[in-house]
Amino acid sequence: MDIKNLNRYAFILAIGIITILLLYKAVHIPILKDEWETPVKYINHSVWDIMMYTSNSPNNHILNTLLVKLFVFVFGSRDQLILRLPNILSFLIYGIAVFRINRVVLKEDSYFFIPASLFFMVNPYLLDFFGLCRGYGLSSSLALLSVSFMVSAYFYQKERSVWAALGLSLLASYANFTLLVFWGAVTLMAWFYFMIKEGGNLRKLIRPTLVILVVNLLYLALIATPILKMQSTDEFRFWTSKGFYYDTIYPLIEYSRSGRHMIFEKSHIYSVVIFGIILANLIYILIRLRKSGWSRNYLYHPAFVTTAILLLTALVNIVQCMLLHTPNLHGRTALFFYPLFISVFASFLGWLNHFKGSLVKPALASVLAILAVFHLADSFRLNWARDNFFDVNTFDVVRYIDEQYQVKPVSLKTSWLFYHSFDYYRYIDKYPWLELKEYDESVNINTDAKFYYVPAADAEKLIPTYEVVYKPDNERWLLMRKK
């Protein structure tokens, strides 16, 4: 078997294995707090009300909500797998985007094809969101597909691919408004494509410029109401403004490591490696431009396109924070920066691919592939998710009550922290024997609930009337039973 076919089969195998893992997580991880509003509230609204943000909550990731509403209508069920299916399927879109990028940047017969593909896929923090009912996985997949079309647009000089990239960037930001900065970067790259293609001929630039302008104005008109509603209720207050590095880059590296050391213990060292790869790409581009006599034709190279998209996205984000005084993106809201950087890394491997040496390239490719597989095996957890991790024991608590307490129905009171996960299952009537008591933001010592589920820190307030009977998650949370 030649290396081209080997790469194809290995790629399909990797996509298949990860998809199975995502399906497992989607079935076995309970609905989390931030997922709750979509099936219980948002999809009950009309399509127009969803698009116009009848509820001002930023958890209404519009495109994701619309897809969930469609899937619930088609399948006739609000089962958690159905709710999470749009994001699971979006991982397949993500895989298509990875294949399209690597096919251009590396070629299918490259030793680096599989290592680069794996690096796109082995971030446990990113994979979490492909198995949840949120907009983050969907938006990341659409963003990467947009990058793939922009890369092919420049490389093959296809105008249609430019428009596809721009359209996909709109969809990516419609799945999650934090990607508006990415849409801004893609808009600039689309206009720049026509500028270098027409050689700065202003007359020929008028038509594509007007099309870009009209498309963007129409999109702005569509999203103006949701953005203004979010702004009016101060929905951006959850983020901070300590600087792009400390708010965005460093936390994303930390979360992507998932508590594992990998090669280096400190995340700052990985930051140096990341900046080094970006700098190497910039130097490579400048050297090739200089050797070509500053010919604009070299600006069609994937190394330029991927690096420019990443840096422009970061720049638009920084300028937005400075001018509009919005906080920096953090954690899940900055998640799309990961595939953007890996596309830069793939283009970095692309120009390394040109170096001679029969053993160096396969040896380096093998090391990178092993590191990627090891990181996924070491950090990917089937029954845990970083975001809203406090909800992952919902099934365990219900199972314990069902097995240990035979008298049904039985009442349960929970801390506000856990309430929404349990409330989803009350809403779909999954456990008809379980009576969930009303929501309270503080511990209610006067409740008549048979069981009370609280963080360990709140247990003392209930000790006079309740006793601990179950301790999930290393005793961080406690299930208590009325004495």
CSV table of C-alpha atoms in Angstrom, one decimal:
chain,number,residue,atom,x,y,z
A,1,MET,CA,0.0,0.0,0.0
A,2,ASP,CA,1.4,3.4,-1.0
A,3,ILE,CA,1.6,6.2,1.6
A,4,LYS,CA,-1.2,8.2,-0.1
A,5,ASN,CA,-3.8,5.3,0.5
A,6,LEU,CA,-2.3,4.6,3.9
A,7,ASN,CA,-2.9,8.2,4.9
A,8,ARG,CA,-6.4,8.1,3.7
A,9,TYR,CA,-7.3,4.9,5.6
A,10,ALA,CA,-5.6,6.1,8.7
A,11,PHE,CA,-7.4,9.4,8.5
A,12,ILE,CA,-10.8,7.7,8.1
A,13,LEU,CA,-10.0,5.4,11.0
A,14,ALA,CA,-9.1,8.4,13.3
A,15,ILE,CA,-12.3,10.2,12.4
A,16,GLY,CA,-14.3,7.0,13.0
A,17,ILE,CA,-12.7,6.3,16.4
A,18,ILE,CA,-13.2,9.8,17.7
A,19,THR,CA,-16.8,9.9,16.5
A,20,ILE,CA,-17.5,6.7,18.4
A,21,LEU,CA,-15.9,8.3,21.5
A,22,LEU,CA,-18.1,11.4,21.1
A,23,LEU,CA,-21.2,9.3,20.7
A,24,TYR,CA,-20.3,7.5,23.9
A,25,LYS,CA,-19.8,10.8,25.8
A,26,ALA,CA,-23.0,12.2,24.4
A,27,VAL,CA,-25.0,9.3,25.8
A,28,HIS,CA,-23.2,8.8,29.1
A,29,ILE,CA,-22.6,12.4,30.3
A,30,PRO,CA,-25.7,14.0,31.8
A,31,ILE,CA,-27.1,17.3,30.4
A,32,LEU,CA,-25.0,20.1,31.8
A,33,LYS,CA,-26.1,23.4,33.3
A,34,ASP,CA,-25.3,25.5,30.3
A,35,GLU,CA,-27.0,23.1,27.9
A,36,TRP,CA,-30.3,23.1,29.9
A,37,GLU,CA,-31.8,26.3,28.4
A,38,THR,CA,-31.7,25.0,24.8
A,39,PRO,CA,-34.1,22.0,25.2
A,40,VAL,CA,-36.2,23.5,28.0
A,41,LYS,CA,-36.6,27.0,26.8
A,42,TYR,CA,-35.1,28.1,23.5
A,43,ILE,CA,-36.4,25.5,21.1
A,44,ASN,CA,-40.0,26.2,22.4
A,45,HIS,CA,-39.8,29.6,20.7
A,46,SER,CA,-40.5,30.2,17.0
A,47,VAL,CA,-37.7,30.3,14.5
A,48,TRP,CA,-38.0,34.1,14.3
A,49,ASP,CA,-37.9,34.5,18.1
A,50,ILE,CA,-34.8,32.4,18.3
A,51,MET,CA,-33.1,34.5,15.7
A,52,MET,CA,-34.2,37.8,17.4
A,53,TYR,CA,-33.1,36.7,20.9
A,54,THR,CA,-36.4,36.7,22.7
A,55,SER,CA,-34.3,35.6,25.6
A,56,ASN,CA,-31.1,37.7,26.1
A,57,SER,CA,-29.0,34.8,27.4
A,58,PRO,CA,-25.7,34.3,25.5
A,59,ASN,CA,-26.3,30.6,25.8
A,60,ASN,CA,-28.7,30.9,22.9
A,61,HIS,CA,-26.1,30.0,20.2
A,62,ILE,CA,-28.5,30.7,17.4
A,63,LEU,CA,-27.5,28.3,14.6
A,64,ASN,CA,-27.1,25.5,17.2
A,65,THR,CA,-30.5,26.3,18.6
A,66,LEU,CA,-32.1,26.2,15.2
A,67,LEU,CA,-30.5,22.9,14.4
A,68,VAL,CA,-31.5,21.4,17.7
A,69,LYS,CA,-35.1,22.6,17.0
A,70,LEU,CA,-35.0,20.9,13.6
A,71,PHE,CA,-33.6,17.6,15.0
A,72,VAL,CA,-36.2,17.5,17.7
A,73,PHE,CA,-38.9,18.0,15.1
A,74,VAL,CA,-37.5,15.4,12.8
A,75,PHE,CA,-36.8,12.7,15.5
A,76,GLY,CA,-39.8,13.6,17.7
A,77,SER,CA,-37.6,13.4,20.8
A,78,ARG,CA,-35.7,15.6,23.2
A,79,ASP,CA,-33.4,12.8,24.3
A,80,GLN,CA,-29.9,14.1,25.1
A,81,LEU,CA,-28.3,12.3,22.1
A,82,ILE,CA,-30.7,14.1,19.7
A,83,LEU,CA,-29.9,17.4,21.4
A,84,ARG,CA,-26.2,16.8,21.0
A,85,LEU,CA,-26.4,15.3,17.5
A,86,PRO,CA,-25.8,18.6,15.6
A,87,ASN,CA,-22.4,19.0,17.2
A,88,ILE,CA,-21.5,15.4,16.8
A,89,LEU,CA,-22.2,15.6,13.1
A,90,SER,CA,-20.3,18.9,13.0
A,91,PHE,CA,-17.2,16.9,13.9
A,92,LEU,CA,-17.5,15.2,10.5
A,93,ILE,CA,-17.5,18.7,9.0
A,94,TYR,CA,-14.4,19.4,11.1
A,95,GLY,CA,-12.8,16.3,9.6
A,96,ILE,CA,-13.6,17.4,6.1
A,97,ALA,CA,-12.0,20.8,6.8
A,98,VAL,CA,-8.9,19.1,8.2
A,99,PHE,CA,-8.6,16.9,5.1
A,100,ARG,CA,-9.1,19.8,2.7
A,101,ILE,CA,-6.4,21.9,4.5
A,102,ASN,CA,-3.9,19.1,4.7
A,103,ARG,CA,-4.5,18.0,1.1
A,104,VAL,CA,-3.4,21.5,-0.1
A,105,VAL,CA,-0.8,22.3,2.6
A,106,LEU,CA,0.9,18.9,2.8
A,107,LYS,CA,-0.4,16.8,-0.1
A,108,GLU,CA,-1.9,13.4,0.6
A,109,ASP,CA,1.4,11.5,0.1
A,110,SER,CA,3.2,13.5,2.8
A,111,TYR,CA,4.6,11.8,5.9
A,112,PHE,CA,3.2,14.7,7.9
A,113,PHE,CA,-0.4,14.3,6.7
A,114,ILE,CA,-1.5,12.0,9.6
A,115,PRO,CA,0.5,13.8,12.4
A,116,ALA,CA,-1.0,17.2,11.3
A,117,SER,CA,-4.5,15.7,11.1
A,118,LEU,CA,-4.1,14.2,14.6
A,119,PHE,CA,-3.0,17.5,16.1
A,120,PHE,CA,-6.3,19.0,14.8
A,121,MET,CA,-8.3,16.3,16.6
A,122,VAL,CA,-6.6,15.5,19.9
A,123,ASN,CA,-7.5,18.6,22.0
A,124,PRO,CA,-9.7,17.1,24.8
A,125,TYR,CA,-11.2,20.5,25.6
A,126,LEU,CA,-12.3,21.0,22.0
A,127,LEU,CA,-13.6,17.4,21.7
A,128,ASP,CA,-15.8,18.0,24.8
A,129,PHE,CA,-17.9,20.5,22.8
A,130,PHE,CA,-18.4,18.2,19.9
A,131,GLY,CA,-20.4,16.1,22.3
A,132,LEU,CA,-22.5,18.8,24.0
A,133,CYS,CA,-25.5,20.9,23.0
A,134,ARG,CA,-23.7,24.2,22.7
A,135,GLY,CA,-22.5,26.2,19.7
A,136,TYR,CA,-18.7,25.9,20.3
A,137,GLY,CA,-18.1,22.7,18.4
A,138,LEU,CA,-20.3,23.7,15.5
A,139,SER,CA,-18.7,27.1,15.2
A,140,SER,CA,-15.2,25.7,15.4
A,141,SER,CA,-15.9,23.2,12.6
A,142,LEU,CA,-17.5,25.9,10.4
A,143,ALA,CA,-14.5,28.3,11.1
A,144,LEU,CA,-12.0,25.6,10.0
A,145,LEU,CA,-14.0,24.8,6.9
A,146,SER,CA,-14.0,28.5,6.1
A,147,VAL,CA,-10.2,28.5,6.5
A,148,SER,CA,-9.9,25.4,4.2
A,149,PHE,CA,-11.9,27.2,1.5
A,150,MET,CA,-9.8,30.4,1.8
A,151,VAL,CA,-6.6,28.3,1.6
A,152,SER,CA,-7.8,26.6,-1.6
A,153,ALA,CA,-9.1,30.0,-2.9
A,154,TYR,CA,-5.7,31.5,-2.7
A,155,PHE,CA,-3.7,28.4,-3.7
A,156,TYR,CA,-5.8,27.5,-6.8
A,157,GLN,CA,-7.0,31.1,-7.4
A,158,LYS,CA,-10.7,30.1,-7.2
A,159,GLU,CA,-13.0,33.1,-6.7
A,160,ARG,CA,-15.9,30.8,-5.8
A,161,SER,CA,-13.9,29.4,-2.8
A,162,VAL,CA,-13.5,33.0,-1.5
A,163,TRP,CA,-17.2,33.4,-1.4
A,164,ALA,CA,-17.6,30.0,0.2
A,165,ALA,CA,-15.1,31.0,2.9
A,166,LEU,CA,-16.8,34.3,3.6
A,167,GLY,CA,-20.2,32.6,3.8
A,168,LEU,CA,-18.9,29.9,6.2
A,169,SER,CA,-17.4,32.6,8.4
A,170,LEU,CA,-20.9,34.1,8.7
A,171,LEU,CA,-22.3,30.7,9.7
A,172,ALA,CA,-19.5,30.2,12.2
A,173,SER,CA,-20.2,33.4,13.9
A,174,TYR,CA,-24.0,32.8,13.8
A,175,ALA,CA,-23.3,29.5,15.7
A,176,ASN,CA,-21.4,31.6,18.3
A,177,PHE,CA,-21.1,35.3,18.3
A,178,THR,CA,-17.5,35.2,19.8
A,179,LEU,CA,-16.4,34.3,16.2
A,180,LEU,CA,-17.4,37.7,14.9
A,181,VAL,CA,-13.7,38.6,15.1
A,182,PHE,CA,-13.0,35.6,12.9
A,183,TRP,CA,-15.6,36.8,10.4
A,184,GLY,CA,-13.9,40.2,10.4
A,185,ALA,CA,-10.5,38.5,9.6
A,186,VAL,CA,-12.0,36.4,6.8
A,187,THR,CA,-13.7,39.5,5.3
A,188,LEU,CA,-10.3,41.2,5.2
A,189,MET,CA,-8.7,38.1,3.6
A,190,ALA,CA,-11.5,38.0,1.0
A,191,TRP,CA,-11.0,41.6,0.0
A,192,PHE,CA,-7.2,41.1,0.0
A,193,TYR,CA,-7.5,38.2,-2.4
A,194,PHE,CA,-9.2,40.4,-5.0
A,195,MET,CA,-6.7,43.2,-4.4
A,196,ILE,CA,-3.7,41.0,-5.2
A,197,LYS,CA,-5.6,39.2,-8.0
A,198,GLU,CA,-6.4,42.5,-9.8
A,199,GLY,CA,-3.0,44.0,-9.0
A,200,GLY,CA,-4.4,47.0,-7.2
A,201,ASN,CA,-6.6,48.0,-10.2
A,202,LEU,CA,-9.3,50.0,-8.3
A,203,ARG,CA,-11.8,49.8,-11.2
A,204,LYS,CA,-11.8,46.0,-11.1
A,205,LEU,CA,-12.0,46.0,-7.3
A,206,ILE,CA,-15.3,47.8,-7.2
A,207,ARG,CA,-17.5,44.8,-7.9
A,208,PRO,CA,-16.1,42.4,-5.3
A,209,THR,CA,-15.8,45.2,-2.8
A,210,LEU,CA,-19.4,46.0,-3.2
A,211,VAL,CA,-20.5,42.4,-2.9
A,212,ILE,CA,-18.5,41.9,0.3
A,213,LEU,CA,-19.9,45.2,1.7
A,214,VAL,CA,-23.5,44.3,0.9
A,215,VAL,CA,-23.2,40.7,2.2
A,216,ASN,CA,-21.7,42.0,5.5
A,217,LEU,CA,-24.2,44.8,5.9
A,218,LEU,CA,-27.1,42.3,5.4
A,219,TYR,CA,-25.5,40.0,8.0
A,220,LEU,CA,-25.0,42.9,10.4
A,221,ALA,CA,-28.7,43.8,10.0
A,222,LEU,CA,-29.6,40.2,10.9
A,223,ILE,CA,-27.5,40.1,14.1
A,224,ALA,CA,-28.0,43.7,15.3
A,225,THR,CA,-30.9,42.9,17.5
A,226,PRO,CA,-29.4,39.9,19.3
A,227,ILE,CA,-26.1,41.8,19.9
A,228,LEU,CA,-27.8,44.9,21.2
A,229,LYS,CA,-30.0,42.8,23.5
A,230,MET,CA,-26.9,41.1,24.9
A,231,GLN,CA,-25.2,44.4,25.4
A,232,SER,CA,-28.2,46.0,27.1
A,233,THR,CA,-28.2,43.3,29.8
A,234,ASP,CA,-24.4,43.3,30.2
A,235,GLU,CA,-24.0,39.7,29.1
A,236,PHE,CA,-20.2,40.3,28.5
A,237,ARG,CA,-19.5,40.8,32.2
A,238,PHE,CA,-18.3,37.3,32.7
A,239,TRP,CA,-15.0,37.9,30.8
A,240,THR,CA,-12.0,39.8,32.0
A,241,SER,CA,-9.5,42.3,30.5
A,242,LYS,CA,-6.1,41.4,31.8
A,243,GLY,CA,-4.6,41.2,28.2
A,244,PHE,CA,-4.9,39.0,25.2
A,245,TYR,CA,-2.1,36.6,26.4
A,246,TYR,CA,-3.3,36.1,30.0
A,247,ASP,CA,-7.0,36.1,29.1
A,248,THR,CA,-7.0,34.2,25.9
A,249,ILE,CA,-3.8,32.3,24.9
A,250,TYR,CA,-2.6,31.1,28.3
A,251,PRO,CA,-5.9,29.7,29.6
A,252,LEU,CA,-6.6,28.0,26.2
A,253,ILE,CA,-3.2,26.2,26.5
A,254,GLU,CA,-4.0,25.2,30.1
A,255,TYR,CA,-7.4,23.8,29.2
A,256,SER,CA,-6.1,22.0,26.1
A,257,ARG,CA,-3.5,20.2,28.2
A,258,SER,CA,-6.3,19.0,30.5
A,259,GLY,CA,-4.0,18.9,33.5
A,260,ARG,CA,-1.4,16.8,31.8
A,261,HIS,CA,2.3,17.8,31.6
A,262,MET,CA,3.0,16.2,28.1
A,263,ILE,CA,6.6,17.3,27.3
A,264,PHE,CA,6.8,20.6,29.2
A,265,GLU,CA,5.4,21.3,32.7
A,266,LYS,CA,4.7,25.0,32.2
A,267,SER,CA,2.2,26.3,29.7
A,268,HIS,CA,4.3,29.4,29.2
A,269,ILE,CA,6.9,27.1,27.4
A,270,TYR,CA,4.2,26.0,25.0
A,271,SER,CA,3.4,29.6,24.4
A,272,VAL,CA,7.0,30.1,23.3
A,273,VAL,CA,6.8,27.1,20.9
A,274,ILE,CA,3.6,28.5,19.5
A,275,PHE,CA,5.0,32.0,18.9
A,276,GLY,CA,8.2,30.4,17.5
A,277,ILE,CA,6.2,28.5,14.9
A,278,ILE,CA,4.2,31.6,13.9
A,279,LEU,CA,7.5,33.6,13.7
A,280,ALA,CA,9.1,30.8,11.6
A,281,ASN,CA,6.2,31.0,9.1
A,282,LEU,CA,6.5,34.8,8.9
A,283,ILE,CA,10.3,34.6,8.3
A,284,TYR,CA,9.8,31.8,5.7
A,285,ILE,CA,7.2,34.0,3.9
A,286,LEU,CA,9.4,37.0,3.9
A,287,ILE,CA,12.4,35.0,2.6
A,288,ARG,CA,10.4,33.6,-0.3
A,289,LEU,CA,8.9,37.0,-1.1
A,290,ARG,CA,12.3,38.5,-1.2
A,291,LYS,CA,13.7,35.7,-3.4
A,292,SER,CA,10.8,36.1,-5.8
A,293,GLY,CA,11.5,39.8,-6.2
A,294,TRP,CA,8.5,40.7,-4.0
A,295,SER,CA,6.2,39.0,-6.4
A,296,ARG,CA,2.6,39.1,-5.1
A,297,ASN,CA,2.1,35.6,-6.5
A,298,TYR,CA,3.8,34.1,-3.4
A,299,LEU,CA,1.0,35.6,-1.3
A,300,TYR,CA,-1.2,32.8,-2.6
A,301,HIS,CA,0.9,30.3,-0.5
A,302,PRO,CA,-0.9,28.4,2.3
A,303,ALA,CA,1.7,29.5,4.8
A,304,PHE,CA,0.7,33.1,4.2
A,305,VAL,CA,-3.0,32.5,4.2
A,306,THR,CA,-3.2,30.4,7.4
A,307,THR,CA,-0.8,32.7,9.3
A,308,ALA,CA,-2.6,35.8,8.1
A,309,ILE,CA,-6.0,34.5,9.2
A,310,LEU,CA,-4.8,33.6,12.7
A,311,LEU,CA,-3.0,37.0,13.2
A,312,LEU,CA,-5.8,39.0,11.7
A,313,THR,CA,-8.3,37.3,14.0
A,314,ALA,CA,-6.2,38.0,17.0
A,315,LEU,CA,-5.7,41.6,15.8
A,316,VAL,CA,-9.4,42.2,15.2
A,317,ASN,CA,-10.0,40.8,18.7
A,318,ILE,CA,-7.5,43.1,20.3
A,319,VAL,CA,-8.7,46.2,18.4
A,320,GLN,CA,-12.3,45.4,19.4
A,321,CYS,CA,-11.3,45.2,23.1
A,322,MET,CA,-9.4,48.5,22.8
A,323,LEU,CA,-12.1,50.5,20.9
A,324,LEU,CA,-15.3,48.9,22.3
A,325,HIS,CA,-14.0,48.1,25.8
A,326,THR,CA,-15.2,44.5,25.5
A,327,PRO,CA,-13.4,41.9,27.6
A,328,ASN,CA,-11.1,39.4,26.0
A,329,LEU,CA,-12.2,35.9,24.9
A,330,HIS,CA,-11.5,33.2,27.4
A,331,GLY,CA,-11.7,29.4,27.5
A,332,ARG,CA,-14.6,28.1,25.4
A,333,THR,CA,-15.2,31.5,23.8
A,334,ALA,CA,-11.6,31.4,22.5
A,335,LEU,CA,-11.7,27.7,21.5
A,336,PHE,CA,-11.7,28.4,17.8
A,337,PHE,CA,-8.2,29.8,18.0
A,338,TYR,CA,-6.9,26.2,18.5
A,339,PRO,CA,-7.8,24.9,15.0
A,340,LEU,CA,-6.7,28.3,13.5
A,341,PHE,CA,-3.2,27.8,15.1
A,342,ILE,CA,-3.0,24.1,14.0
A,343,SER,CA,-3.7,25.2,10.4
A,344,VAL,CA,-0.6,27.4,10.8
A,345,PHE,CA,1.3,24.5,12.3
A,346,ALA,CA,0.2,22.3,9.3
A,347,SER,CA,1.6,24.9,6.9
A,348,PHE,CA,4.8,25.0,8.9
A,349,LEU,CA,5.1,21.3,8.4
A,350,GLY,CA,4.3,21.9,4.8
A,351,TRP,CA,7.4,23.9,4.1
A,352,LEU,CA,9.5,21.5,6.3
A,353,ASN,CA,8.2,18.8,3.8
A,354,HIS,CA,10.5,20.3,1.1
A,355,PHE,CA,13.7,19.5,3.1
A,356,LYS,CA,15.7,16.6,1.9
A,357,GLY,CA,16.5,13.6,4.1
A,358,SER,CA,15.0,10.2,3.7
A,359,LEU,CA,14.9,9.3,7.4
A,360,VAL,CA,14.4,12.7,9.1
A,361,LYS,CA,10.9,13.3,7.8
A,362,PRO,CA,9.4,9.9,8.6
A,363,ALA,CA,11.1,9.9,12.0
A,364,LEU,CA,9.8,13.3,12.9
A,365,ALA,CA,6.4,12.4,11.6
A,366,SER,CA,6.3,9.3,13.8
A,367,VAL,CA,7.3,11.2,16.9
A,368,LEU,CA,4.6,13.8,16.3
A,369,ALA,CA,2.0,11.1,15.7
A,370,ILE,CA,2.9,9.3,18.8
A,371,LEU,CA,2.8,12.5,20.9
A,372,ALA,CA,-0.7,13.3,19.5
A,373,VAL,CA,-2.1,9.8,20.2
A,374,PHE,CA,-0.5,9.7,23.7
A,375,HIS,CA,-2.0,13.1,24.6
A,376,LEU,CA,-5.5,12.0,23.5
A,377,ALA,CA,-5.2,8.6,25.3
A,378,ASP,CA,-3.9,10.3,28.5
A,379,SER,CA,-6.2,13.3,28.7
A,380,PHE,CA,-9.5,12.3,27.0
A,381,ARG,CA,-12.1,11.3,29.7
A,382,LEU,CA,-15.2,9.4,28.7
A,383,ASN,CA,-17.3,10.4,31.7
A,384,TRP,CA,-16.2,13.9,32.3
A,385,ALA,CA,-16.4,17.4,30.7
A,386,ARG,CA,-14.4,20.4,31.9
A,387,ASP,CA,-17.2,22.9,31.5
A,388,ASN,CA,-19.9,22.4,34.1
A,389,PHE,CA,-18.0,19.4,35.4
A,390,PHE,CA,-20.1,19.6,38.6
A,391,ASP,CA,-23.0,18.1,36.7
A,392,VAL,CA,-21.3,14.9,35.5
A,393,ASN,CA,-22.5,12.9,38.6
A,394,THR,CA,-26.3,13.4,37.9
A,395,PHE,CA,-26.8,9.9,36.7
A,396,ASP,CA,-24.8,8.4,39.7
A,397,VAL,CA,-27.0,10.3,42.2
A,398,VAL,CA,-30.2,9.2,40.6
A,399,ARG,CA,-29.0,5.6,40.3
A,400,TYR,CA,-28.0,5.6,44.0
A,401,ILE,CA,-31.4,6.9,45.1
A,402,ASP,CA,-33.2,4.4,42.9
A,403,GLU,CA,-31.2,1.5,44.2
A,404,GLN,CA,-31.1,2.3,47.8
A,405,TYR,CA,-34.5,3.8,48.5
A,406,GLN,CA,-37.4,1.5,47.5
A,407,VAL,CA,-40.3,3.7,48.5
A,408,LYS,CA,-41.4,5.7,45.5
A,409,PRO,CA,-42.0,8.5,44.7
A,410,VAL,CA,-39.0,10.2,46.4
A,411,SER,CA,-38.3,13.9,46.7
A,412,LEU,CA,-34.9,15.5,45.9
A,413,LYS,CA,-33.7,19.0,46.6
A,414,THR,CA,-30.5,20.2,45.0
A,415,SER,CA,-28.1,23.1,45.3
A,416,TRP,CA,-28.6,25.7,42.6
A,417,LEU,CA,-25.4,24.5,41.1
A,418,PHE,CA,-26.8,21.1,40.2
A,419,TYR,CA,-30.5,22.0,39.7
A,420,HIS,CA,-30.6,22.5,35.9
A,421,SER,CA,-29.1,19.1,35.1
A,422,PHE,CA,-31.8,17.3,37.2
A,423,ASP,CA,-34.5,19.7,35.9
A,424,TYR,CA,-33.9,18.6,32.3
A,425,TYR,CA,-34.7,15.0,33.2
A,426,ARG,CA,-37.7,16.2,35.1
A,427,TYR,CA,-38.8,18.1,32.0
A,428,ILE,CA,-38.6,15.1,29.7
A,429,ASP,CA,-40.1,12.9,32.5
A,430,LYS,CA,-37.2,10.4,32.4
A,431,TYR,CA,-37.5,9.6,36.1
A,432,PRO,CA,-41.3,9.9,36.9
A,433,TRP,CA,-40.7,8.5,40.4
A,434,LEU,CA,-38.3,11.4,41.3
A,435,GLU,CA,-39.9,14.6,42.6
A,436,LEU,CA,-37.5,17.5,42.1
A,437,LYS,CA,-38.1,20.4,44.5
A,438,GLU,CA,-38.1,24.0,43.5
A,439,TYR,CA,-35.0,26.0,42.6
A,440,ASP,CA,-33.3,27.9,45.5
A,441,GLU,CA,-30.1,30.0,45.3
A,442,SER,CA,-29.3,29.3,48.9
A,443,VAL,CA,-29.5,26.2,51.1
A,444,ASN,CA,-33.0,25.7,52.4
A,445,ILE,CA,-32.8,24.0,55.8
A,446,ASN,CA,-36.6,23.9,56.1
A,447,THR,CA,-37.3,21.8,53.0
A,448,ASP,CA,-39.2,18.6,53.4
A,449,ALA,CA,-37.2,16.8,50.7
A,450,LYS,CA,-36.1,13.2,51.5
A,451,PHE,CA,-32.7,13.8,49.8
A,452,TYR,CA,-30.6,16.9,49.4
A,453,TYR,CA,-27.6,17.1,47.0
A,454,VAL,CA,-25.1,19.8,47.8
A,455,PRO,CA,-21.4,20.8,47.5
A,456,ALA,CA,-19.5,19.6,50.5
A,457,ALA,CA,-19.1,23.2,51.8
A,458,ASP,CA,-22.9,23.5,52.3
A,459,ALA,CA,-23.3,20.2,54.2
A,460,GLU,CA,-22.8,21.7,57.7
A,461,LYS,CA,-25.9,23.8,57.3
A,462,LEU,CA,-28.0,20.6,56.8
A,463,ILE,CA,-26.3,18.3,59.4
A,464,PRO,CA,-29.0,18.9,62.1
A,465,THR,CA,-31.7,17.3,59.9
A,466,TYR,CA,-29.7,15.4,57.2
A,467,GLU,CA,-27.0,12.8,57.1
A,468,VAL,CA,-24.5,12.1,54.3
A,469,VAL,CA,-25.2,8.8,52.5
A,470,TYR,CA,-23.3,9.2,49.2
A,471,LYS,CA,-20.1,11.0,48.2
A,472,PRO,CA,-19.5,11.3,44.5
A,473,ASP,CA,-16.4,12.8,42.9
A,474,ASN,CA,-14.0,12.4,45.7
A,475,GLU,CA,-16.4,13.8,48.3
A,476,ARG,CA,-16.6,17.2,46.6
A,477,TRP,CA,-20.4,16.8,46.4
A,478,LEU,CA,-22.6,15.1,49.0
A,479,LEU,CA,-25.9,13.4,48.7
A,480,MET,CA,-27.7,13.7,52.1
A,481,ARG,CA,-30.8,11.9,53.4
A,482,LYS,CA,-33.3,13.3,55.9
A,483,LYS,CA,-32.8,11.7,59.3
